[in-house]
Amino acid sequence: MTTTLFTDGWTFHRDGVDAGIPVRLPHDAMIGEPRSADAGTDNHGGFFAGGAYVYRKRWTAPDDAGKRSQRLTFEGVYGATRVFMNGREIGRNDSPYREFSVPLDVVTPGEALTIEVYVDNRHVPNSRWYTGSGIYRPVWLESDGAVHIAPDGVRIVTRTVDQGRQRSDAVVDVETRIDGPVPASAEVFVAFELDGKVEASGAASVSKGVANVSIPIADARLWSAEHPHLYDVRVSVLFDAQTLDERHRRTGLRTIEVDARQGLRINHEQVLLRGTAVHHDNGLLGAATWTDAERRRARLLKEAGYNAIRSAHNPLSRAFLDACDEFGLYVMDELTDVWFAHKTSHDRAEHFRDEWRADAAAMIATDRNRPSVIMYSIGNEIAESATGPGVDLALEIQAYFTEVDPTRHTTIAVNPLLAMMAAKAKPAEGGDATPPERTPATSTAANLMTAKLGRMMVLASMLPAADNASRDIFASVDIAGYNYGYASYRRARKRYPDRVIVGTESMPGDLPAIWKRVTSIPGVIGDFSWTGWDYLGEVGLGYWSYGKEPGGIAKPYPGVLAGCGVFDITGASAATLLLAQAVWGITDAPGIAVRPVDKAGQRPNKTPWLSTDAVTSWSWRGLTGRADIEVYSAEDQVELILNGRSLGRRASGPKRGFVARFHTPYEPGELVAIAYRQGVETGRSSLRSAGEPRLRLRAETEQLTGPDSLSYVWVELADGDGVVDAASVDHVSVTVSGPGVLAALGSAAPSTEESFVDTERTTYRGRALAIVRGTGLDGEIVLNVTSQRHGDATLTLDGTALHVPGLTPASTTSPRNAS
């Protein structure tokens, strides 16, 4: 099989508009739509509008089109999708997260063809978060000969791992399925390569289209979160000294074991999951799945101390999974947020019974050979799982996963409060015609109750009614997944001694209580917080408002963010990360965070999904008033020193929730925190206020190696040492010249009327972020930024052509026009 990116040379058309705009895929059409208080996605989707679109591309069939079959594989299209070739429909797909292929049949060599993709995402809201629209993931052109390895035809399983003191040996089974008229004496050859060197190989003859090769690998380099070693696997179909087809895969060697006594073991070593959830959008870029953007999110989460990711609430992209394989992140890949009961007006609940097998098959095919994927979640907060029909369907789904991929375990994310509500609820009058927001048991309803009544979900999990409502569904899967139910872990383990438990969703501020249970109760294998990375939509779930501003967890326009990420949408970390690192004991340095001094004296309208609004800054230029300081540490005590004066010592560590709080009038200077264990200093850290701030640019990477390469450039109001002033605000304008394009511009402001596809932006907490994309041409890319009050700045990036067959320079259309 040959595979070529099919992402350049497209034009994008809004429905009914003949004029097209050049785009390079992936592309999110929704991020450029106007936002308004009455936009169709409402609070769920960040007040963006839906729409219908056409993507069009001219393609010339290759010279071997008559001898080889061609197909297009779409990693994901959001909206009802119809694919046409020269006006004839050749494929369709309505499931927005499903990877699907369409054949390009009946073509002749050299024939000029027009490929059109119609995408209809007008019926919104169809999700509880921002979804994006259009061809938001990459597209591939794939070509096969008459005899070829099936699309999901290579299945690699580490059967055994024998770990000794000096070495580890493994046995790996490779099953290869072949389509076409396979010659009788054909065989399959498999080679495992490491750093370009063949480490082990084997071969087997083909029988009835299948070849099974068992390969012992001596002195194997095993894959785990701590040591994510990857092998390159080459699978070849051979006949008469000729290669009929070949497939390349990257995989890691690891085994998975789970039981209620020893918990989760990877390669026979016990593992506790330090996890968090991520949505599929890339913040400023919207839903567009750029590889560099996915890698950046995964890398920052791993560097922060997380070792596990839960996809929320749909399968992860290939690019994110590739990054998890490479960096070492365990993955819980999740199938869906909806079964057969609606959560929003236009979700696909009525189609789930007919489509879940195809969705599950596509997810498994993508995940099958990845060492990072260790379990599947078959659903999130499915209220109907507390009913008989729901349990029956869960057993059916579980049986399917076990049959198609018996190498991994399953879970389902159950909210005990929601399950209890669903078990007691009467069917809504009017059946499916009743608006889902008014039904008594939905994820949104449970969230609203918790927001109004405090710790409702956590406390409800301890009630017998919650246990009764979740008992049968937990019995249908391998691992019981609790959303906000950690208070019931100990009782559940006593009542169900064979139950394995994972916290599938939790509030970050609850981690001290949760981790105490994870580390002390056998069979509890870890926790996933909500959420690791902030996201568009579900507006106001996490961010606080102040004074008379609207509160609650469903804030009005112009709110755009959920506001509850450990990292905000630009990639800056929050105080909740400092708490997690202290709880996990992965750092000796105390973490310092300060509640916004510009909000001092204002009553905060809190939400349970954000335990603190503190930020990691001691620079609040021109402000006075009380400063509330939080110091996070696992040690016995912390001391806080301001400009050389001690503000005293406070107890910290587990007994104090890993945080010590100080209060003092704000004054510029340096703030130093010192951690002590039994009176002995173990670590220190500091924050200082900025000098005179100026506009400064800082690039995370200075080289763009092709049209799919991104550089994240921080636009900061900072002093000469790079200290950003959190109180400074300015309006900036950005231009890009040379072989690059401004892909997005934005900030972490949770409420704004500004657009991510514009060239102007107001800073937030002293920062904005520009994302620059290469075009595939050589040359200097110059980023010019001007501000109203803090001067101008220029940054030069290096654009380098990446010469790959089938890859052409990208369009240099500005973001305002490209969307």
Short mmCIF file of N, CA, C and O in Angstrom, two decimals, residues 170-270:
data_model
loop_
_atom_site.label_atom_id
_atom_site.label_comp_id
_atom_site.label_asym_id
_atom_site.label_seq_id
_atom_site.Cartn_x
_atom_site.Cartn_y
_atom_site.Cartn_z
N ALA A 170 10.84 -10.91 25.31
CA ALA A 170 9.43 -10.82 24.96
C ALA A 170 9.12 -11.76 23.80
O ALA A 170 10.00 -12.11 23.01
N VAL A 171 7.87 -12.16 23.73
CA VAL A 171 7.36 -12.91 22.59
C VAL A 171 6.19 -12.11 22.01
O VAL A 171 5.26 -11.74 22.74
N VAL A 172 6.27 -11.82 20.71
CA VAL A 172 5.28 -10.98 20.06
C VAL A 172 4.60 -11.76 18.95
O VAL A 172 5.28 -12.39 18.12
N ASP A 173 3.29 -11.72 18.94
CA ASP A 173 2.50 -12.36 17.88
C ASP A 173 2.05 -11.31 16.88
O ASP A 173 1.51 -10.26 17.27
N VAL A 174 2.27 -11.58 15.61
CA VAL A 174 1.85 -10.68 14.55
C VAL A 174 0.93 -11.43 13.60
O VAL A 174 1.35 -12.40 12.95
N GLU A 175 -0.32 -11.02 13.55
CA GLU A 175 -1.29 -11.60 12.62
C GLU A 175 -1.47 -10.65 11.45
O GLU A 175 -1.67 -9.45 11.65
N THR A 176 -1.40 -11.18 10.24
CA THR A 176 -1.54 -10.37 9.04
C THR A 176 -2.66 -10.93 8.18
O THR A 176 -2.64 -12.12 7.83
N ARG A 177 -3.62 -10.08 7.84
CA ARG A 177 -4.74 -10.46 6.99
C ARG A 177 -4.53 -9.85 5.61
O ARG A 177 -4.24 -8.67 5.49
N ILE A 178 -4.71 -10.67 4.58
CA ILE A 178 -4.40 -10.25 3.22
C ILE A 178 -5.63 -10.38 2.35
O ILE A 178 -6.34 -11.40 2.40
N ASP A 179 -5.88 -9.34 1.56
CA ASP A 179 -6.98 -9.36 0.60
C ASP A 179 -6.44 -9.61 -0.81
O ASP A 179 -5.30 -9.26 -1.13
N GLY A 180 -7.29 -10.19 -1.65
CA GLY A 180 -6.91 -10.43 -3.04
C GLY A 180 -6.51 -11.87 -3.30
O GLY A 180 -6.47 -12.71 -2.39
N PRO A 181 -6.21 -12.20 -4.56
CA PRO A 181 -5.85 -13.57 -4.94
C PRO A 181 -4.42 -13.91 -4.51
O PRO A 181 -3.45 -13.73 -5.26
N VAL A 182 -4.27 -14.38 -3.29
CA VAL A 182 -2.96 -14.64 -2.72
C VAL A 182 -2.38 -15.90 -3.35
O VAL A 182 -3.01 -16.97 -3.33
N PRO A 183 -1.17 -15.86 -3.92
CA PRO A 183 -0.53 -17.07 -4.48
C PRO A 183 -0.35 -18.14 -3.41
O PRO A 183 -0.13 -17.83 -2.23
N ALA A 184 -0.41 -19.37 -3.81
CA ALA A 184 -0.37 -20.48 -2.86
C ALA A 184 0.89 -20.50 -2.01
O ALA A 184 0.86 -20.90 -0.84
N SER A 185 2.01 -20.11 -2.56
CA SER A 185 3.27 -20.19 -1.81
C SER A 185 3.72 -18.84 -1.24
O SER A 185 4.88 -18.67 -0.87
N ALA A 186 2.81 -17.89 -1.15
CA ALA A 186 3.17 -16.59 -0.58
C ALA A 186 3.43 -16.71 0.91
O ALA A 186 2.88 -17.59 1.60
N GLU A 187 4.27 -15.85 1.42
CA GLU A 187 4.53 -15.82 2.85
C GLU A 187 4.61 -14.38 3.33
O GLU A 187 4.76 -13.43 2.53
N VAL A 188 4.50 -14.22 4.64
CA VAL A 188 4.60 -12.91 5.27
C VAL A 188 5.88 -12.87 6.09
O VAL A 188 6.15 -13.78 6.90
N PHE A 189 6.67 -11.83 5.87
CA PHE A 189 7.91 -11.63 6.61
C PHE A 189 7.73 -10.42 7.51
O PHE A 189 7.24 -9.37 7.09
N VAL A 190 8.12 -10.56 8.79
CA VAL A 190 7.98 -9.49 9.77
C VAL A 190 9.33 -9.18 10.38
O VAL A 190 10.04 -10.10 10.82
N ALA A 191 9.69 -7.91 10.42
CA ALA A 191 10.95 -7.49 11.03
C ALA A 191 10.70 -6.40 12.05
O ALA A 191 9.96 -5.44 11.77
N PHE A 192 11.29 -6.55 13.23
CA PHE A 192 11.25 -5.52 14.27
C PHE A 192 12.58 -4.78 14.25
O PHE A 192 13.64 -5.39 14.43
N GLU A 193 12.50 -3.46 14.02
CA GLU A 193 13.70 -2.66 13.88
C GLU A 193 13.77 -1.61 14.99
O GLU A 193 12.76 -1.05 15.40
N LEU A 194 14.99 -1.37 15.45
CA LEU A 194 15.23 -0.38 16.48
C LEU A 194 16.44 0.44 16.05
O LEU A 194 17.52 -0.12 15.79
N ASP A 195 16.23 1.75 15.93
CA ASP A 195 17.30 2.64 15.48
C ASP A 195 17.89 2.18 14.15
O ASP A 195 19.11 2.24 13.93
N GLY A 196 17.01 1.72 13.24
CA GLY A 196 17.44 1.31 11.91
C GLY A 196 18.06 -0.05 11.82
O GLY A 196 18.47 -0.48 10.73
N LYS A 197 18.12 -0.79 12.92
CA LYS A 197 18.73 -2.11 12.94
C LYS A 197 17.68 -3.17 13.23
O LYS A 197 16.85 -3.00 14.13
N VAL A 198 17.69 -4.27 12.45
CA VAL A 198 16.74 -5.35 12.68
C VAL A 198 17.12 -6.09 13.96
O VAL A 198 18.21 -6.64 14.08
N GLU A 199 16.21 -6.07 14.94
CA GLU A 199 16.44 -6.73 16.22
C GLU A 199 15.91 -8.16 16.24
O GLU A 199 16.44 -9.01 16.95
N ALA A 200 14.84 -8.40 15.49
CA ALA A 200 14.25 -9.74 15.44
C ALA A 200 13.37 -9.82 14.22
O ALA A 200 12.86 -8.81 13.73
N SER A 201 13.19 -11.03 13.71
CA SER A 201 12.35 -11.20 12.53
C SER A 201 11.80 -12.61 12.50
O SER A 201 12.23 -13.50 13.24
N GLY A 202 10.83 -12.82 11.63
CA GLY A 202 10.23 -14.13 11.46
C GLY A 202 9.34 -14.14 10.23
O GLY A 202 9.01 -13.09 9.68
N ALA A 203 8.95 -15.34 9.79
CA ALA A 203 8.12 -15.47 8.60
C ALA A 203 7.16 -16.63 8.77
O ALA A 203 7.38 -17.53 9.58
N ALA A 204 6.05 -16.58 8.02
CA ALA A 204 5.06 -17.66 8.04
C ALA A 204 4.34 -17.66 6.71
O ALA A 204 4.20 -16.62 6.05
N SER A 205 3.88 -18.82 6.31
CA SER A 205 3.12 -18.93 5.06
C SER A 205 1.71 -18.40 5.27
O SER A 205 1.22 -18.30 6.40
N VAL A 206 1.08 -18.06 4.14
CA VAL A 206 -0.28 -17.52 4.18
C VAL A 206 -1.26 -18.66 3.98
O VAL A 206 -1.14 -19.45 3.04
N SER A 207 -2.24 -18.74 4.87
CA SER A 207 -3.27 -19.77 4.77
C SER A 207 -4.63 -19.11 4.87
O SER A 207 -4.93 -18.45 5.87
N LYS A 208 -5.43 -19.24 3.83
CA LYS A 208 -6.77 -18.64 3.78
C LYS A 208 -6.73 -17.14 4.06
O LYS A 208 -7.58 -16.59 4.76
N GLY A 209 -5.71 -16.51 3.51
CA GLY A 209 -5.60 -15.06 3.62
C GLY A 209 -5.05 -14.55 4.93
O GLY A 209 -5.06 -13.33 5.16
N VAL A 210 -4.53 -15.44 5.77
CA VAL A 210 -4.02 -15.02 7.08
C VAL A 210 -2.66 -15.66 7.31
O VAL A 210 -2.45 -16.83 6.99
N ALA A 211 -1.75 -14.89 7.89
CA ALA A 211 -0.45 -15.41 8.30
C ALA A 211 -0.21 -15.02 9.75
O ALA A 211 -0.42 -13.87 10.13
N ASN A 212 0.23 -15.98 10.56
CA ASN A 212 0.52 -15.73 11.97
C ASN A 212 1.99 -15.98 12.22
O ASN A 212 2.49 -17.09 12.00
N VAL A 213 2.68 -14.94 12.68
CA VAL A 213 4.11 -15.03 12.95
C VAL A 213 4.33 -14.77 14.43
O VAL A 213 3.86 -13.76 14.96
N SER A 214 5.03 -15.67 15.10
CA SER A 214 5.38 -15.50 16.50
C SER A 214 6.88 -15.24 16.58
O SER A 214 7.68 -16.06 16.11
N ILE A 215 7.27 -14.12 17.17
CA ILE A 215 8.66 -13.69 17.14
C ILE A 215 9.18 -13.48 18.55
O ILE A 215 8.68 -12.61 19.29
N PRO A 216 10.19 -14.26 18.97
CA PRO A 216 10.85 -13.97 20.24
C PRO A 216 11.84 -12.82 20.07
O PRO A 216 12.56 -12.76 19.08
N ILE A 217 11.83 -11.89 21.00
CA ILE A 217 12.74 -10.76 20.95
C ILE A 217 13.58 -10.76 22.22
O ILE A 217 13.07 -10.51 23.32
N ALA A 218 14.84 -11.09 22.08
CA ALA A 218 15.74 -11.14 23.21
C ALA A 218 16.20 -9.74 23.59
O ALA A 218 16.36 -8.87 22.72
N ASP A 219 16.40 -9.54 24.88
CA ASP A 219 16.88 -8.25 25.38
C ASP A 219 15.99 -7.12 24.84
O ASP A 219 16.48 -6.09 24.35
N ALA A 220 14.69 -7.32 24.96
CA ALA A 220 13.73 -6.37 24.41
C ALA A 220 13.71 -5.08 25.22
O ALA A 220 13.90 -5.09 26.44
N ARG A 221 13.46 -4.00 24.53
CA ARG A 221 13.30 -2.70 25.19
C ARG A 221 11.80 -2.46 25.31
O ARG A 221 11.10 -2.19 24.32
N LEU A 222 11.29 -2.57 26.51
CA LEU A 222 9.86 -2.54 26.75
C LEU A 222 9.33 -1.10 26.78
O LEU A 222 10.05 -0.15 27.06
N TRP A 223 8.03 -0.99 26.47
CA TRP A 223 7.36 0.31 26.48
C TRP A 223 6.61 0.50 27.79
O TRP A 223 5.89 -0.38 28.26
N SER A 224 6.76 1.68 28.37
CA SER A 224 5.97 2.11 29.53
C SER A 224 5.97 3.63 29.53
O SER A 224 6.68 4.27 28.74
N ALA A 225 5.22 4.21 30.44
CA ALA A 225 5.21 5.67 30.53
C ALA A 225 6.58 6.21 30.88
O ALA A 225 6.98 7.29 30.43
N GLU A 226 7.33 5.47 31.69
CA GLU A 226 8.66 5.92 32.09
C GLU A 226 9.70 5.68 31.00
O GLU A 226 10.68 6.43 30.88
N HIS A 227 9.50 4.64 30.20
CA HIS A 227 10.47 4.28 29.16
C HIS A 227 9.70 3.93 27.87
O HIS A 227 9.51 2.75 27.55
N PRO A 228 9.27 4.94 27.13
CA PRO A 228 8.42 4.68 25.95
C PRO A 228 9.21 4.26 24.71
O PRO A 228 9.24 4.97 23.70
N HIS A 229 9.86 3.10 24.79
CA HIS A 229 10.62 2.60 23.65
C HIS A 229 9.68 2.13 22.55
O HIS A 229 8.70 1.42 22.81
N LEU A 230 9.98 2.50 21.32
CA LEU A 230 9.16 2.12 20.18
C LEU A 230 9.98 1.37 19.14
O LEU A 230 11.12 1.75 18.85
N TYR A 231 9.39 0.32 18.60
CA TYR A 231 9.98 -0.44 17.51
C TYR A 231 9.29 -0.06 16.20
O TYR A 231 8.08 0.18 16.17
N ASP A 232 10.07 -0.05 15.12
CA ASP A 232 9.51 0.04 13.78
C ASP A 232 9.29 -1.37 13.27
O ASP A 232 10.23 -2.18 13.25
N VAL A 233 8.06 -1.66 12.87
CA VAL A 233 7.71 -3.01 12.42
C VAL A 233 7.42 -2.97 10.93
O VAL A 233 6.59 -2.18 10.46
N ARG A 234 8.13 -3.81 10.19
CA ARG A 234 7.95 -3.91 8.74
C ARG A 234 7.32 -5.26 8.42
O ARG A 234 7.86 -6.31 8.75
N VAL A 235 6.14 -5.21 7.80
CA VAL A 235 5.40 -6.43 7.44
C VAL A 235 5.34 -6.50 5.92
O VAL A 235 4.78 -5.60 5.27
N SER A 236 5.87 -7.58 5.34
CA SER A 236 5.95 -7.72 3.88
C SER A 236 5.28 -9.00 3.43
O SER A 236 5.42 -10.05 4.07
N VAL A 237 4.54 -8.88 2.33
CA VAL A 237 3.95 -10.06 1.68
C VAL A 237 4.88 -10.42 0.50
O VAL A 237 5.06 -9.60 -0.42
N LEU A 238 5.44 -11.60 0.52
CA LEU A 238 6.45 -12.01 -0.45
C LEU A 238 5.96 -13.19 -1.28
O LEU A 238 5.30 -14.10 -0.78
N PHE A 239 6.34 -13.16 -2.57
CA PHE A 239 6.05 -14.28 -3.45
C PHE A 239 7.09 -14.28 -4.57
O PHE A 239 7.28 -13.26 -5.25
N ASP A 240 7.73 -15.41 -4.70
CA ASP A 240 8.70 -15.59 -5.79
C ASP A 240 9.74 -14.46 -5.79
O ASP A 240 10.02 -13.86 -6.83
N ALA A 241 10.26 -14.18 -4.57
CA ALA A 241 11.32 -13.18 -4.37
C ALA A 241 10.86 -11.75 -4.69
O ALA A 241 11.68 -10.86 -4.85
N GLN A 242 9.56 -11.55 -4.77
CA GLN A 242 9.03 -10.22 -5.00
C GLN A 242 8.15 -9.78 -3.83
O GLN A 242 7.49 -10.61 -3.20
N THR A 243 8.15 -8.48 -3.56
CA THR A 243 7.30 -7.93 -2.50
C THR A 243 5.99 -7.49 -3.12
O THR A 243 5.95 -6.55 -3.92
N LEU A 244 4.91 -8.17 -2.74
CA LEU A 244 3.59 -7.83 -3.27
C LEU A 244 2.97 -6.64 -2.54
O LEU A 244 2.23 -5.86 -3.14
N ASP A 245 3.27 -6.53 -1.26
CA ASP A 245 2.77 -5.40 -0.48
C ASP A 245 3.59 -5.30 0.79
O ASP A 245 4.22 -6.28 1.24
N GLU A 246 3.57 -4.12 1.37
CA GLU A 246 4.34 -3.89 2.60
C GLU A 246 3.64 -2.86 3.45
O GLU A 246 3.03 -1.91 2.94
N ARG A 247 3.71 -3.04 4.74
CA ARG A 247 3.08 -2.11 5.68
C ARG A 247 4.08 -1.82 6.81
O ARG A 247 4.79 -2.73 7.27
N HIS A 248 4.12 -0.59 7.25
CA HIS A 248 5.01 -0.19 8.34
C HIS A 248 4.18 0.27 9.52
O HIS A 248 3.22 1.04 9.36
N ARG A 249 4.55 -0.17 10.69
CA ARG A 249 3.88 0.24 11.92
C ARG A 249 4.93 0.55 12.98
O ARG A 249 6.03 0.01 12.96
N ARG A 250 4.57 1.46 13.91
CA ARG A 250 5.39 1.70 15.09
C ARG A 250 4.63 1.18 16.29
O ARG A 250 3.42 1.45 16.45
N THR A 251 5.31 0.43 17.14
CA THR A 251 4.62 -0.11 18.30
C THR A 251 5.60 -0.27 19.44
O THR A 251 6.83 -0.21 19.25
N GLY A 252 5.06 -0.47 20.61
CA GLY A 252 5.86 -0.73 21.79
C GLY A 252 5.49 -2.09 22.36
O GLY A 252 4.37 -2.57 22.18
N LEU A 253 6.43 -2.70 23.04
CA LEU A 253 6.21 -4.02 23.63
C LEU A 253 5.82 -3.84 25.08
O LEU A 253 6.59 -3.32 25.89
N ARG A 254 4.61 -4.27 25.40
CA ARG A 254 4.15 -4.17 26.78
C ARG A 254 2.97 -5.09 27.00
O ARG A 254 2.21 -5.41 26.08
N THR A 255 2.81 -5.53 28.23
CA THR A 255 1.65 -6.33 28.61
C THR A 255 0.80 -5.54 29.61
O THR A 255 1.28 -4.63 30.28
N ILE A 256 -0.48 -5.90 29.66
CA ILE A 256 -1.43 -5.26 30.58
C ILE A 256 -2.08 -6.33 31.44
O ILE A 256 -2.56 -7.34 30.90
N GLU A 257 -2.12 -6.10 32.74
CA GLU A 257 -2.85 -6.98 33.65
C GLU A 257 -3.65 -6.10 34.62
O GLU A 257 -3.16 -5.07 35.06
N VAL A 258 -4.85 -6.53 34.92
CA VAL A 258 -5.70 -5.80 35.86
C VAL A 258 -6.44 -6.78 36.73
O VAL A 258 -7.05 -7.74 36.22
N ASP A 259 -6.40 -6.59 38.03
CA ASP A 259 -7.26 -7.35 38.93
C ASP A 259 -7.48 -6.53 40.20
O ASP A 259 -6.84 -5.51 40.42
N ALA A 260 -8.43 -6.99 41.00
CA ALA A 260 -8.85 -6.22 42.17
C ALA A 260 -7.85 -6.27 43.31
O ALA A 260 -7.92 -5.45 44.23
N ARG A 261 -6.90 -7.19 43.27
CA ARG A 261 -5.93 -7.30 44.36
C ARG A 261 -4.67 -6.47 44.09
O ARG A 261 -4.21 -5.74 44.94
N GLN A 262 -4.16 -6.57 42.87
CA GLN A 262 -2.91 -5.88 42.55
C GLN A 262 -3.11 -4.68 41.63
O GLN A 262 -2.15 -3.99 41.30
N GLY A 263 -4.33 -4.43 41.21
CA GLY A 263 -4.61 -3.25 40.40
C GLY A 263 -4.10 -3.39 38.98
O GLY A 263 -4.19 -4.47 38.37
N LEU A 264 -3.58 -2.30 38.44
CA LEU A 264 -3.09 -2.26 37.07
C LEU A 264 -1.61 -2.53 37.05
O LEU A 264 -0.84 -1.92 37.81
N ARG A 265 -1.20 -3.45 36.17
CA ARG A 265 0.22 -3.72 36.00
C ARG A 265 0.58 -3.61 34.52
O ARG A 265 -0.10 -4.17 33.66
N ILE A 266 1.64 -2.88 34.24
CA ILE A 266 2.22 -2.79 32.91
C ILE A 266 3.57 -3.50 32.97
O ILE A 266 4.43 -3.14 33.78
N ASN A 267 3.72 -4.53 32.15
CA ASN A 267 4.95 -5.35 32.18
C ASN A 267 5.21 -5.88 33.59
O ASN A 267 6.35 -5.90 34.07
N HIS A 268 4.13 -6.29 34.27
CA HIS A 268 4.15 -6.87 35.61
C HIS A 268 4.48 -5.86 36.70
O HIS A 268 4.60 -6.26 37.88
N GLU A 269 4.63 -4.58 36.35
CA GLU A 269 4.92 -3.55 37.35
C GLU A 269 3.65 -2.76 37.64
O GLU A 269 2.96 -2.31 36.72
N GLN A 270 3.35 -2.54 38.93
CA GLN A 270 2.13 -1.83 39.30
C GLN A 270 2.20 -0.37 38.86
O GLN A 270 3.24 0.29 38.99
#
